[in-house]
mmCIF file of C-alpha atoms in Angstrom:
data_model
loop_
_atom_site.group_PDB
_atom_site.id
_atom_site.type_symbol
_atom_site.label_atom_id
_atom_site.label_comp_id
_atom_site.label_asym_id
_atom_site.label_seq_id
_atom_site.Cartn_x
_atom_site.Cartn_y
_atom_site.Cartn_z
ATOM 1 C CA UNK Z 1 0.877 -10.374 -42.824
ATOM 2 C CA UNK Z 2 2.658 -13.560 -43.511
ATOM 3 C CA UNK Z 3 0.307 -16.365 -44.936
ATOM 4 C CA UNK Z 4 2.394 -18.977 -46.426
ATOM 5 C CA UNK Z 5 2.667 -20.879 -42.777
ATOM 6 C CA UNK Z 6 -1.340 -20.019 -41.593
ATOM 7 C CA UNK Z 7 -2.110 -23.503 -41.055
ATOM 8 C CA UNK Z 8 -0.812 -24.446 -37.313
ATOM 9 C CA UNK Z 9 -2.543 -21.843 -36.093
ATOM 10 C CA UNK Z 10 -6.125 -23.229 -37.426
ATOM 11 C CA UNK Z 11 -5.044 -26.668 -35.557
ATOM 12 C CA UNK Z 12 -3.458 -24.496 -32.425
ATOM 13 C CA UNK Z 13 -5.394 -26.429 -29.206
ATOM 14 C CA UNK Z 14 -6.013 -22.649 -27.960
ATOM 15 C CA UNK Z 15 -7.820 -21.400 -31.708
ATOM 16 C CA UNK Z 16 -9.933 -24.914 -31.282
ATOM 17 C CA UNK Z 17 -10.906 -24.533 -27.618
ATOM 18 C CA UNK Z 18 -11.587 -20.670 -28.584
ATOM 19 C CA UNK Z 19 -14.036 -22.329 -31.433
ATOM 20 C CA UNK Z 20 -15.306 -25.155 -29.358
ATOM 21 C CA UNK Z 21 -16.883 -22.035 -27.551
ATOM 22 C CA UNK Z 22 -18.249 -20.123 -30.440
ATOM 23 C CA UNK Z 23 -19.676 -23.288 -32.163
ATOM 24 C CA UNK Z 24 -21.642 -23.889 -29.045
ATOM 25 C CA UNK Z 25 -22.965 -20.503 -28.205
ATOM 26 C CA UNK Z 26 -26.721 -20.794 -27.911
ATOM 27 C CA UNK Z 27 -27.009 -24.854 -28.850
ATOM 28 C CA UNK Z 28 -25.335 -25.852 -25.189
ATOM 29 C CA UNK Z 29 -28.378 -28.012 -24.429
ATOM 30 C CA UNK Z 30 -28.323 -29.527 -27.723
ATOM 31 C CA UNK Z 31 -27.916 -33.794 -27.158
ATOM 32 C CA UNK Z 32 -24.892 -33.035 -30.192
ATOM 33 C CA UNK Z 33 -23.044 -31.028 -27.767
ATOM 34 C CA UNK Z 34 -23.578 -32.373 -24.436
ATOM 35 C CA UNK Z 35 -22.467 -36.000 -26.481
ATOM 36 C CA UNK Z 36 -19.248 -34.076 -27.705
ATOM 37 C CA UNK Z 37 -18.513 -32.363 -24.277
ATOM 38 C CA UNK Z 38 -18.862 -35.438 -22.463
ATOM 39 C CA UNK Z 39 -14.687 -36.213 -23.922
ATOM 40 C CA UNK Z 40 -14.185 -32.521 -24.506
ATOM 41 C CA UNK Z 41 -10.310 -32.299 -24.520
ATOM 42 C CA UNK Z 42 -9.866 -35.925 -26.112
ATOM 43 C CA UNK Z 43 -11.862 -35.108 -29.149
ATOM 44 C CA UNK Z 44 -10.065 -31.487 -29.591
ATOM 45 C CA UNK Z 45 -6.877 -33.331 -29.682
ATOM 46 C CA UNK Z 46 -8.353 -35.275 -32.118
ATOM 47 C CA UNK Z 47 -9.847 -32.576 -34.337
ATOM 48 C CA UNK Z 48 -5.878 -31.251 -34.051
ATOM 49 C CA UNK Z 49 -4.198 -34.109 -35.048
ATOM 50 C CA UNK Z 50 -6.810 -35.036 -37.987
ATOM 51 C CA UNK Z 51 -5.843 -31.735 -38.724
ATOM 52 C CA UNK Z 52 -2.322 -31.856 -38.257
ATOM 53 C CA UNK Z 53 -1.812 -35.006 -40.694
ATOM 54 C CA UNK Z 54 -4.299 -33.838 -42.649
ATOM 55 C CA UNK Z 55 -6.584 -37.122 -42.834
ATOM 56 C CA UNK Z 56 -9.491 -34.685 -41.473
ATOM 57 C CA UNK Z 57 -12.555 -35.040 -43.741
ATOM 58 C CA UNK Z 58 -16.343 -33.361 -42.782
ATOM 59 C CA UNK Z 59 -18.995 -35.691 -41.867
ATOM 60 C CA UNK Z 60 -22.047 -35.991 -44.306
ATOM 61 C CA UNK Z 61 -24.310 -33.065 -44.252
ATOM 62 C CA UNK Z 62 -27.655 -33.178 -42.619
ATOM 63 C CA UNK Z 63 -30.132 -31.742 -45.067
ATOM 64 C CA UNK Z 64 -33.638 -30.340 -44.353
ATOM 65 C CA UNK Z 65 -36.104 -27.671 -45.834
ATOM 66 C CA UNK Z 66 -36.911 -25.005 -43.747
ATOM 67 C CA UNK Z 67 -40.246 -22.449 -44.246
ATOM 68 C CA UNK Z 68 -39.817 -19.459 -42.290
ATOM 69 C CA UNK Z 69 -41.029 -17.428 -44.301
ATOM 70 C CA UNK Z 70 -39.432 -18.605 -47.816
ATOM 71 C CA UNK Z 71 -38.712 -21.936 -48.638
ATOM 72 C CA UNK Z 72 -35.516 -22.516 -48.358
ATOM 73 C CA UNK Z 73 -32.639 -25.747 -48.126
ATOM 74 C CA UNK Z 74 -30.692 -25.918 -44.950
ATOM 75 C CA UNK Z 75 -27.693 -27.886 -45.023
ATOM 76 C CA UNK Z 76 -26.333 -28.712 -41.683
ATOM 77 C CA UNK Z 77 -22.612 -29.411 -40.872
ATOM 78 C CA UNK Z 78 -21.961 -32.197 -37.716
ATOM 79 C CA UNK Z 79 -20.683 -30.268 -34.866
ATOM 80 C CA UNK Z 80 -17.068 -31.339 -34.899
ATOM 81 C CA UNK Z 81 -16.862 -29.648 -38.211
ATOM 82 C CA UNK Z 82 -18.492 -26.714 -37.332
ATOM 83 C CA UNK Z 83 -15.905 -26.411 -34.825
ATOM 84 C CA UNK Z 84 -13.117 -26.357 -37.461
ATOM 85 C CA UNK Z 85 -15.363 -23.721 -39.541
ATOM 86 C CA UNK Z 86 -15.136 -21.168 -36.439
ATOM 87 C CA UNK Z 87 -11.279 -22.246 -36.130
ATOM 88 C CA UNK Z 88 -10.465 -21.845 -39.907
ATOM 89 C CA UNK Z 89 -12.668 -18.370 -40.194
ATOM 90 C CA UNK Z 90 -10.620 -16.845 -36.931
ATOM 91 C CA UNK Z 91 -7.870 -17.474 -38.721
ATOM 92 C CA UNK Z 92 -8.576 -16.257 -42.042
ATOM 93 C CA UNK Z 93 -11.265 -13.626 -41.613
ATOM 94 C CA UNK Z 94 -9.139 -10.792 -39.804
ATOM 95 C CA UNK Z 95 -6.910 -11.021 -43.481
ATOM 96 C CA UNK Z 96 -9.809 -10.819 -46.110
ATOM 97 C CA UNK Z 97 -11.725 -8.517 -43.645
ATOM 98 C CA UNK Z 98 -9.845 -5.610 -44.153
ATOM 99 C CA UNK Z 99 -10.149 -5.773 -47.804
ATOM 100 C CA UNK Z 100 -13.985 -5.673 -47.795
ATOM 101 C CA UNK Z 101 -15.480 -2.374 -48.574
ATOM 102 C CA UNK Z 102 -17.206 -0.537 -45.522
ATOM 103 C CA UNK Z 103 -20.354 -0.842 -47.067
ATOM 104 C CA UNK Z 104 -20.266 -4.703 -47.178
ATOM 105 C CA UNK Z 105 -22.934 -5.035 -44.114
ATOM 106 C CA UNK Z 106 -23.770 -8.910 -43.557
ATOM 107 C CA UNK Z 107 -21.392 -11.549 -40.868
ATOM 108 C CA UNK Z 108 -19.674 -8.984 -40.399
ATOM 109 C CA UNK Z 109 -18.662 -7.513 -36.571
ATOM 110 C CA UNK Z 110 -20.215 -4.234 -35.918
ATOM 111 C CA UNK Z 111 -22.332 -4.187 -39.148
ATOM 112 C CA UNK Z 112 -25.549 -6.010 -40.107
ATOM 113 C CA UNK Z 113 -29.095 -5.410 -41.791
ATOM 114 C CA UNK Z 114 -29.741 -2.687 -38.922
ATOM 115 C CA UNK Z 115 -26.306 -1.275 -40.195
ATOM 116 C CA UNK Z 116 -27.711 -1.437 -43.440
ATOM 117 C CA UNK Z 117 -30.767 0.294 -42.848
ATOM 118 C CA UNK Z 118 -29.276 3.431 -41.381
ATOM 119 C CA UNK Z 119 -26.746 3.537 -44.437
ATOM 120 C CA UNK Z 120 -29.235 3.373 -46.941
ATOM 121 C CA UNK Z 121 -31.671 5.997 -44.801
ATOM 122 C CA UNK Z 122 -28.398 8.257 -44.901
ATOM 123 C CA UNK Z 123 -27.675 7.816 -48.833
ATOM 124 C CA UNK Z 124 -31.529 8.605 -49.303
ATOM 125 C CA UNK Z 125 -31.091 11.733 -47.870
ATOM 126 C CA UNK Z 126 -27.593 12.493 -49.712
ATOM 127 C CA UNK Z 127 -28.911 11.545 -53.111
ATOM 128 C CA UNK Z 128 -32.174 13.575 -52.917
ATOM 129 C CA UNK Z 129 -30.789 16.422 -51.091
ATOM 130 C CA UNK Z 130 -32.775 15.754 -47.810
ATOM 131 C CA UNK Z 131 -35.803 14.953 -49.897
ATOM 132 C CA UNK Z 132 -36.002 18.375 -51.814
ATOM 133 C CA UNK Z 133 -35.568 15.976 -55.294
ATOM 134 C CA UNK Z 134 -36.415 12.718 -57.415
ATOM 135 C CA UNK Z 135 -33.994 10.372 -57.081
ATOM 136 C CA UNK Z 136 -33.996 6.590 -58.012
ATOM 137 C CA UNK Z 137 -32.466 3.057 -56.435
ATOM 138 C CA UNK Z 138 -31.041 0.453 -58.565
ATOM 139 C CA UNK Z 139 -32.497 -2.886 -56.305
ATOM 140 C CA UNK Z 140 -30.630 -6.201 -57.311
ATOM 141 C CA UNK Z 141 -30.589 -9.633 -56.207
ATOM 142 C CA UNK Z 142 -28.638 -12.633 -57.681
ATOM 143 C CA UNK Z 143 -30.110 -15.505 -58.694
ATOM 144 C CA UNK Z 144 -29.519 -18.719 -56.526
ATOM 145 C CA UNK Z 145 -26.698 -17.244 -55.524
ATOM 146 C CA UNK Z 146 -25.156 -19.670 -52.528
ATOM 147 C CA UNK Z 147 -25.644 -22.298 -55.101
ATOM 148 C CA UNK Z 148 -23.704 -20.968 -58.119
ATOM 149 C CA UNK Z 149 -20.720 -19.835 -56.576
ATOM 150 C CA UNK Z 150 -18.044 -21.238 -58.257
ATOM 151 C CA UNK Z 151 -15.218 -23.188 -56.671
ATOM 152 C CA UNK Z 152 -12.568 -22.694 -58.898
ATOM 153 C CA UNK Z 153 -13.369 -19.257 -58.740
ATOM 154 C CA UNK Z 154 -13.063 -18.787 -55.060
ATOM 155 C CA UNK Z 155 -9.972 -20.380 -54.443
ATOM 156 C CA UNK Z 156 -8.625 -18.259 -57.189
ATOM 157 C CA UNK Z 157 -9.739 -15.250 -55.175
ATOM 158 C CA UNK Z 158 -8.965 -16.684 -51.761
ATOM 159 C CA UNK Z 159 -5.170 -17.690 -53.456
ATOM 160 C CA UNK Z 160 -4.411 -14.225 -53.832
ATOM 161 C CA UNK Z 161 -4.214 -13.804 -50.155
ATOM 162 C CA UNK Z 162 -3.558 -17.037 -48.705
ATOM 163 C CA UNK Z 163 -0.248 -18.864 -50.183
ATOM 164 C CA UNK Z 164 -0.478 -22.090 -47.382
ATOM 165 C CA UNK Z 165 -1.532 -24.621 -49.571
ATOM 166 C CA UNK Z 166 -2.539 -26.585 -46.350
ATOM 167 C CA UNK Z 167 -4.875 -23.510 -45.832
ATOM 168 C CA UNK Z 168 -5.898 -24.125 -48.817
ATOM 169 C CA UNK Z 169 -6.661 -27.903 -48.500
ATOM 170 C CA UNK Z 170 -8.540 -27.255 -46.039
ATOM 171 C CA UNK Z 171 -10.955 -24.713 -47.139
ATOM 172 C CA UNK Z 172 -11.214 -27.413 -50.578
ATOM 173 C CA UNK Z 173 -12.413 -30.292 -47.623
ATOM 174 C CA UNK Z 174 -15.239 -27.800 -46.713
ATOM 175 C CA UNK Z 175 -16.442 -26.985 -50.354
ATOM 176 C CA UNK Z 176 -16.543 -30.493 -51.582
ATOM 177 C CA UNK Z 177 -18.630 -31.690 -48.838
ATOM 178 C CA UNK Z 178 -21.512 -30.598 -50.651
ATOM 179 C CA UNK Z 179 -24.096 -32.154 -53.424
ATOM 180 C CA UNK Z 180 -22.170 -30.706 -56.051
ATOM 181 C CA UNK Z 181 -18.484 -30.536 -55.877
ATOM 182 C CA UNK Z 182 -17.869 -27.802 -58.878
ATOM 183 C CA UNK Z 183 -19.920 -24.830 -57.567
ATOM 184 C CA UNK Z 184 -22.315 -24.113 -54.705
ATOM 185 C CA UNK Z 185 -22.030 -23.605 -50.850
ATOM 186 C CA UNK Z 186 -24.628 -24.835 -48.313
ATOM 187 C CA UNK Z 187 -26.715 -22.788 -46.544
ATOM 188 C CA UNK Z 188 -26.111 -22.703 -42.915
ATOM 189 C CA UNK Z 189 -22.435 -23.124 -42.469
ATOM 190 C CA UNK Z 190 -20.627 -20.400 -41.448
ATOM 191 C CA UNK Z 191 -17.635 -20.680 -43.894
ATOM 192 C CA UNK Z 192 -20.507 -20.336 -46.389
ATOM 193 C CA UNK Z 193 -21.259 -16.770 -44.946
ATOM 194 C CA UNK Z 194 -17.947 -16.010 -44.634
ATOM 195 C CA UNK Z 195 -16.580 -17.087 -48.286
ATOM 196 C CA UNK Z 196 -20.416 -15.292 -49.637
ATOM 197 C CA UNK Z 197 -18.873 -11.967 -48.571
ATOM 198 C CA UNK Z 198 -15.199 -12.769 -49.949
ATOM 199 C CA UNK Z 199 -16.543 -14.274 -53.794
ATOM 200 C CA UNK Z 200 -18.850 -10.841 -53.994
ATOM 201 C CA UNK Z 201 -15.772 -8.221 -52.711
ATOM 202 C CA UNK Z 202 -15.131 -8.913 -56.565
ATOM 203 C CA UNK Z 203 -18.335 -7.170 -57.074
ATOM 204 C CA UNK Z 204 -17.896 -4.480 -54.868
ATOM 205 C CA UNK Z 205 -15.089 -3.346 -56.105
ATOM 206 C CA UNK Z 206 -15.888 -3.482 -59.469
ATOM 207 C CA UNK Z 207 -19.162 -1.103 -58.586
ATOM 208 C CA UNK Z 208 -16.865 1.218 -55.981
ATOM 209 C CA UNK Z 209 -13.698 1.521 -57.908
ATOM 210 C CA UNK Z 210 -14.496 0.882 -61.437
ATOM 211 C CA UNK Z 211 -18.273 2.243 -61.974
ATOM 212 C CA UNK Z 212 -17.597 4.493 -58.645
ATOM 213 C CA UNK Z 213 -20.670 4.656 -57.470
ATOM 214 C CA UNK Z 214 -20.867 6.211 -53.809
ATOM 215 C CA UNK Z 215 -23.966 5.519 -52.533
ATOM 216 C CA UNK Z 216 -23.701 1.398 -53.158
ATOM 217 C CA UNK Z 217 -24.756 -1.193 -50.388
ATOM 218 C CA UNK Z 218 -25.004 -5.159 -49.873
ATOM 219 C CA UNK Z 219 -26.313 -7.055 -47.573
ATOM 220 C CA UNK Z 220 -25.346 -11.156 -48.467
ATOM 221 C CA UNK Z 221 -26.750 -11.111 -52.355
ATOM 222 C CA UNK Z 222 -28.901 -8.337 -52.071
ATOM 223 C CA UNK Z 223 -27.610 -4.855 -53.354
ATOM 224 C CA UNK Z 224 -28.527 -1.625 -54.052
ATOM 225 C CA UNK Z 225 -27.227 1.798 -55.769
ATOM 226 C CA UNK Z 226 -28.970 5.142 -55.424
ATOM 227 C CA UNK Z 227 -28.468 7.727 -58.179
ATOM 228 C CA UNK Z 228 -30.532 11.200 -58.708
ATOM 229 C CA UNK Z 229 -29.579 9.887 -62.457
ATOM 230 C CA UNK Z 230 -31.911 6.850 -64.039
ATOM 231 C CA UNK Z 231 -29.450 6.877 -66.783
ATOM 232 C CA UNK Z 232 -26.302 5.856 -64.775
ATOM 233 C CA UNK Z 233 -28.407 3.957 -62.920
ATOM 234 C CA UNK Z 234 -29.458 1.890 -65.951
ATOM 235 C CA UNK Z 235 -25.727 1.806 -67.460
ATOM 236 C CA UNK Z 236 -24.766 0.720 -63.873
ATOM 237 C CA UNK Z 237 -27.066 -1.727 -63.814
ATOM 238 C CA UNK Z 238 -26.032 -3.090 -67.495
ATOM 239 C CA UNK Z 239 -22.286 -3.105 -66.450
ATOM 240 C CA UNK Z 240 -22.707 -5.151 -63.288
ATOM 241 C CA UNK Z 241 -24.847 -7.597 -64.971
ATOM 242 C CA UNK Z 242 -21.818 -8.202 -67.555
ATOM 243 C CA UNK Z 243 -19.220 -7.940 -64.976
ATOM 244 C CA UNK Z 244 -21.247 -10.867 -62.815
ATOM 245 C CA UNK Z 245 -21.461 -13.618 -65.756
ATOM 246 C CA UNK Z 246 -17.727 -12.973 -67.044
ATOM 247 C CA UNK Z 247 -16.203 -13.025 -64.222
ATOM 248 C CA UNK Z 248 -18.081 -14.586 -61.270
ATOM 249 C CA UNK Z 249 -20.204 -17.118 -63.615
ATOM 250 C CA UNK Z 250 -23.582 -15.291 -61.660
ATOM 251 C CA UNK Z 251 -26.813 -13.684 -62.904
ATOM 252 C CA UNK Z 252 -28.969 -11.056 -61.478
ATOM 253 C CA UNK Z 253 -32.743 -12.220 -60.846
ATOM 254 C CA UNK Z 254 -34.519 -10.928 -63.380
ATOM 255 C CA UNK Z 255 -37.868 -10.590 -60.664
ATOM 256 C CA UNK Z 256 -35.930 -8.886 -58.304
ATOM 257 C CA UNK Z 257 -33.513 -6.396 -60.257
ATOM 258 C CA UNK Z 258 -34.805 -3.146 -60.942
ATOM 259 C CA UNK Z 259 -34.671 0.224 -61.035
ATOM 260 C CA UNK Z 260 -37.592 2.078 -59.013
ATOM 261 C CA UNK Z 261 -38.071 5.999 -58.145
ATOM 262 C CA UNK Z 262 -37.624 5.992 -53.983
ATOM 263 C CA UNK Z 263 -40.534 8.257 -53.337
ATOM 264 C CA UNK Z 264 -42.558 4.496 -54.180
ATOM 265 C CA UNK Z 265 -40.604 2.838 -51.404
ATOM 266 C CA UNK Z 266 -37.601 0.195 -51.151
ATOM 267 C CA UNK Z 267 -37.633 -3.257 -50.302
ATOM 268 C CA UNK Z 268 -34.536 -3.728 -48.663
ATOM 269 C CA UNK Z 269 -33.154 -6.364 -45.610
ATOM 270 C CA UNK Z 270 -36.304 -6.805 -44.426
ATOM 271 C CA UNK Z 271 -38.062 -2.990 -44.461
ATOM 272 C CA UNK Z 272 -40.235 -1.294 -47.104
ATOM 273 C CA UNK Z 273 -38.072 1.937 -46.578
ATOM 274 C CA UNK Z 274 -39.948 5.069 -47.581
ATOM 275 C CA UNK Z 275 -38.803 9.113 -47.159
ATOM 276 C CA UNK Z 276 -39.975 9.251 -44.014
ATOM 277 C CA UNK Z 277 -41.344 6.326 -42.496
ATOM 278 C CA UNK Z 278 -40.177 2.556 -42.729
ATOM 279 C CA UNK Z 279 -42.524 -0.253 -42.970
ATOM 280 C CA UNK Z 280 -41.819 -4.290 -42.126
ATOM 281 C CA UNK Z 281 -42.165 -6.451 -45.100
ATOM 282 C CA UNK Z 282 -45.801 -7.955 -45.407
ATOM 283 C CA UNK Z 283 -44.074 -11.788 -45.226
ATOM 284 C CA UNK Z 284 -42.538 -10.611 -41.963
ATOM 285 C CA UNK Z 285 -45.856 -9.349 -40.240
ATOM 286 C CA UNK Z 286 -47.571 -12.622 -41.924
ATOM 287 C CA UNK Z 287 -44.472 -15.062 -40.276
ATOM 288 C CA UNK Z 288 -45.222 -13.402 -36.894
ATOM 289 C CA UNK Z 289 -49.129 -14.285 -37.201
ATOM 290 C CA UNK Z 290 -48.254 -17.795 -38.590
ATOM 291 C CA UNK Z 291 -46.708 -18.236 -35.245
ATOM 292 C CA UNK Z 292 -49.431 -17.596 -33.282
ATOM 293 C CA UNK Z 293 -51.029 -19.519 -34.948
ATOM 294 C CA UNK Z 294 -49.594 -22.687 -34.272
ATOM 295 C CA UNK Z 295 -49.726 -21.487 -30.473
ATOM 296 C CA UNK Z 296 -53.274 -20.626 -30.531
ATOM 297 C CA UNK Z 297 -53.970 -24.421 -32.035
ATOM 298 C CA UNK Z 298 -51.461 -25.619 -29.494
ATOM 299 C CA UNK Z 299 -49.320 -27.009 -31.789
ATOM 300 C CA UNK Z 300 -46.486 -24.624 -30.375
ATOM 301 C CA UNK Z 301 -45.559 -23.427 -26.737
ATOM 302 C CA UNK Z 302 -45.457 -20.150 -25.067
ATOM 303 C CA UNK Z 303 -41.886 -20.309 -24.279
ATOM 304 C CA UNK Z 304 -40.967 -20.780 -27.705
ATOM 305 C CA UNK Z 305 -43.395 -17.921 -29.140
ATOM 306 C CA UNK Z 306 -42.575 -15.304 -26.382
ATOM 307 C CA UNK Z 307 -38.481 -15.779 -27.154
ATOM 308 C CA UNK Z 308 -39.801 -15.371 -31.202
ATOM 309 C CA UNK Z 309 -42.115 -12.572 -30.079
ATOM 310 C CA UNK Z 310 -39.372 -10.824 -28.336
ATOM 311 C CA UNK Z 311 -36.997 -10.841 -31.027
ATOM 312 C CA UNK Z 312 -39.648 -9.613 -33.609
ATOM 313 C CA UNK Z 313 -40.132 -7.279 -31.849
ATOM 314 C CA UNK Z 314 -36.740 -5.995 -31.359
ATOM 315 C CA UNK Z 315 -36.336 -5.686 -35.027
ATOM 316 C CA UNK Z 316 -40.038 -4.233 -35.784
ATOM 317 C CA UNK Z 317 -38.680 -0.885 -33.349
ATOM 318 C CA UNK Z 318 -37.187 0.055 -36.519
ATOM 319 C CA UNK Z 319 -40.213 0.542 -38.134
ATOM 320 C CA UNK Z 320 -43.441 2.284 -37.499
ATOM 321 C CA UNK Z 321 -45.032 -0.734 -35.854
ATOM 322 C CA UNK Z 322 -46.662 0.011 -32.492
ATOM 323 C CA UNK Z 323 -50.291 -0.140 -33.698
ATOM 324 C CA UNK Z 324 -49.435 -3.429 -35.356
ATOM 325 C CA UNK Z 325 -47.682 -5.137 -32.175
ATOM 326 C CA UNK Z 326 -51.003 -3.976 -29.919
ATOM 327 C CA UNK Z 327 -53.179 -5.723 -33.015
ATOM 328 C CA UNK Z 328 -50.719 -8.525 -32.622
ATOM 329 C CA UNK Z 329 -50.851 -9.396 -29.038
ATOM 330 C CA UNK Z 330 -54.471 -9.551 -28.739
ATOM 331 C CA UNK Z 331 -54.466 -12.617 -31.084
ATOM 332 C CA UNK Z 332 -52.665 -14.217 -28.204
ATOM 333 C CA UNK Z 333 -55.155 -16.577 -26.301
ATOM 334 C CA UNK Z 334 -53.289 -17.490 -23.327
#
């Protein structure tokens, strides 16, 4: 595919008005986008023309800190730029896409952490010979990752696929609206998910092609290899550590990155994943009873905890729950 001339297709009224629709999926109510509707086609064009000239710079993030379950720093982008996010990612995504390995599970269409889960149930399996042997998982996490990636780095990466250097402008606008111009992405944006997966395709295909290991999964920054050896687990492990500092300027979290036996059970997007049974993470059960909680003390409302209710839910099938969702809905005083 030709990329040197990418960049009219990003401002293209028809990409814009297809991202106008994805940026306000689910948030059509929200005073932002009823305020940006209200001139709809007037404020496209002008998106495309800031665009166009390029004089198009982001608006000021909107920071706040969000606990549900973890702590964690949410930077939020002003709608119009979200807008050219979803514009510049329907461009881009369909090239780097087909370069990720098939085991690369999170933003991407048709995978996911439910995606995950069924891989990693089906390398369990493989690597202990349908439980009949021992067999270990090498469980890593990277430290701080969204806010070490390195710039330089990226566009380096993202160069070797896209030659427009207006792309490329572009995609710089988006990086160095953020505290720290040199490395780090915000949480929350969805070029941030986007270029998460493309910066750590370097790491998959250092573990797939150059450690080959065949029963390898990631899900955002968490990762995990499953061996019926320790010891290539452990040189793996040792190899992937270098390979992050050299050449992606990462570390693994020295907490989180081990090497455990899986008959004691995996911690892995959001299940405590066992040989034959699959349990939800104790912070998951314990967000679930915060939020009843704050209904039961009327500090929430039932609309709001049945829609989070029904979604935990959803994901709790997965494990063996059904005793816990009957304790669960008792502590509902309605």
């Amino acid at each position: 595919m030709e990329t040197d001339n990418l960049y009219p297709e990003i401002f293209n009224m028809s990409n814009l008005i297809l991202a106008w629709r994805k940026a306000r999926k689910g948030k059509t109510k929200k005073h932002y986008v009823k305020e940006f509707e209200e001139n709809l086609i007037k404020n496209l064009l002008e998106l495309s023309e800031e665009l166009k000239n390029q004089t198009y710079k982001p608006k000021p993030l909107k920071t706040f800190i969000l606990r549900d379950p973890k702590t964690r720093k949410i930077s939020k982008s002003d709608f119009r730029d979200r807008i050219i996010h979803h514009a510049l990612v329907r461009v881009i995504e369909p090239i780097f896409d087909k370069t990720f390995i098939y085991d690369s599970c999170a933003n991407r269409i048709g995978k996911g952490n439910l995606f995950a889960l069924k891989r990693f149930h089906k390398f369990m399996r493989k690597v202990t010979i349908n439980r009949s042997r021992k067999a270990f998982c090498f469980k890593a996490d990277i430290k701080h990752y969204f806010q070490e990636v390195d710039h330089d780095i990226l566009i380096h990466i993202i160069k070797r696929k896209i030659s427009d250097e207006k792309v490329i402008w572009l995609i710089n606008q988006i990086l160095d609206n953020f505290d720290n111009q040199e490395k780090g992405m915000p949480l929350g944006n969805l070029t941030s998910q986007f270029f998460a997966n493309v910066y750590l395709n370097e790491l998959d295909r250092f573990v797939k092609h150059k450690i080959k290991a065949k029963h390898y999964i990631r899900y955002v920054d968490d990762f995990v290899l499953l061996s019926d050896s320790k010891e290539q687990l452990v040189i793996g492990g040792g190899e992937i550590e270098v390979f992050l500092q050299e050449k992606l300027k990462l570390q693994l979290h020295p907490d989180k990155s081990m090497i455990i036996p899986l008959s004691r059970g995996i911690d892995f997007v959001g299940f405590r994943n066992f040989y034959h049974h699959k349990l939800l993470r104790k912070r998951n059960i314990r967000n679930m009873e915060r939020k009843i909680r704050l209904f039961n003390e009327g500090k929430s409302d039932y609309k709001k905890l049945y829609e989070s209710f029904q979604g935990w839910s959803a994901y709790a099938e997965w494990a063996n729950t059904y005793k816990l969702k009957d304790k669960l809905i008792k502590t509902i005083k309605l």
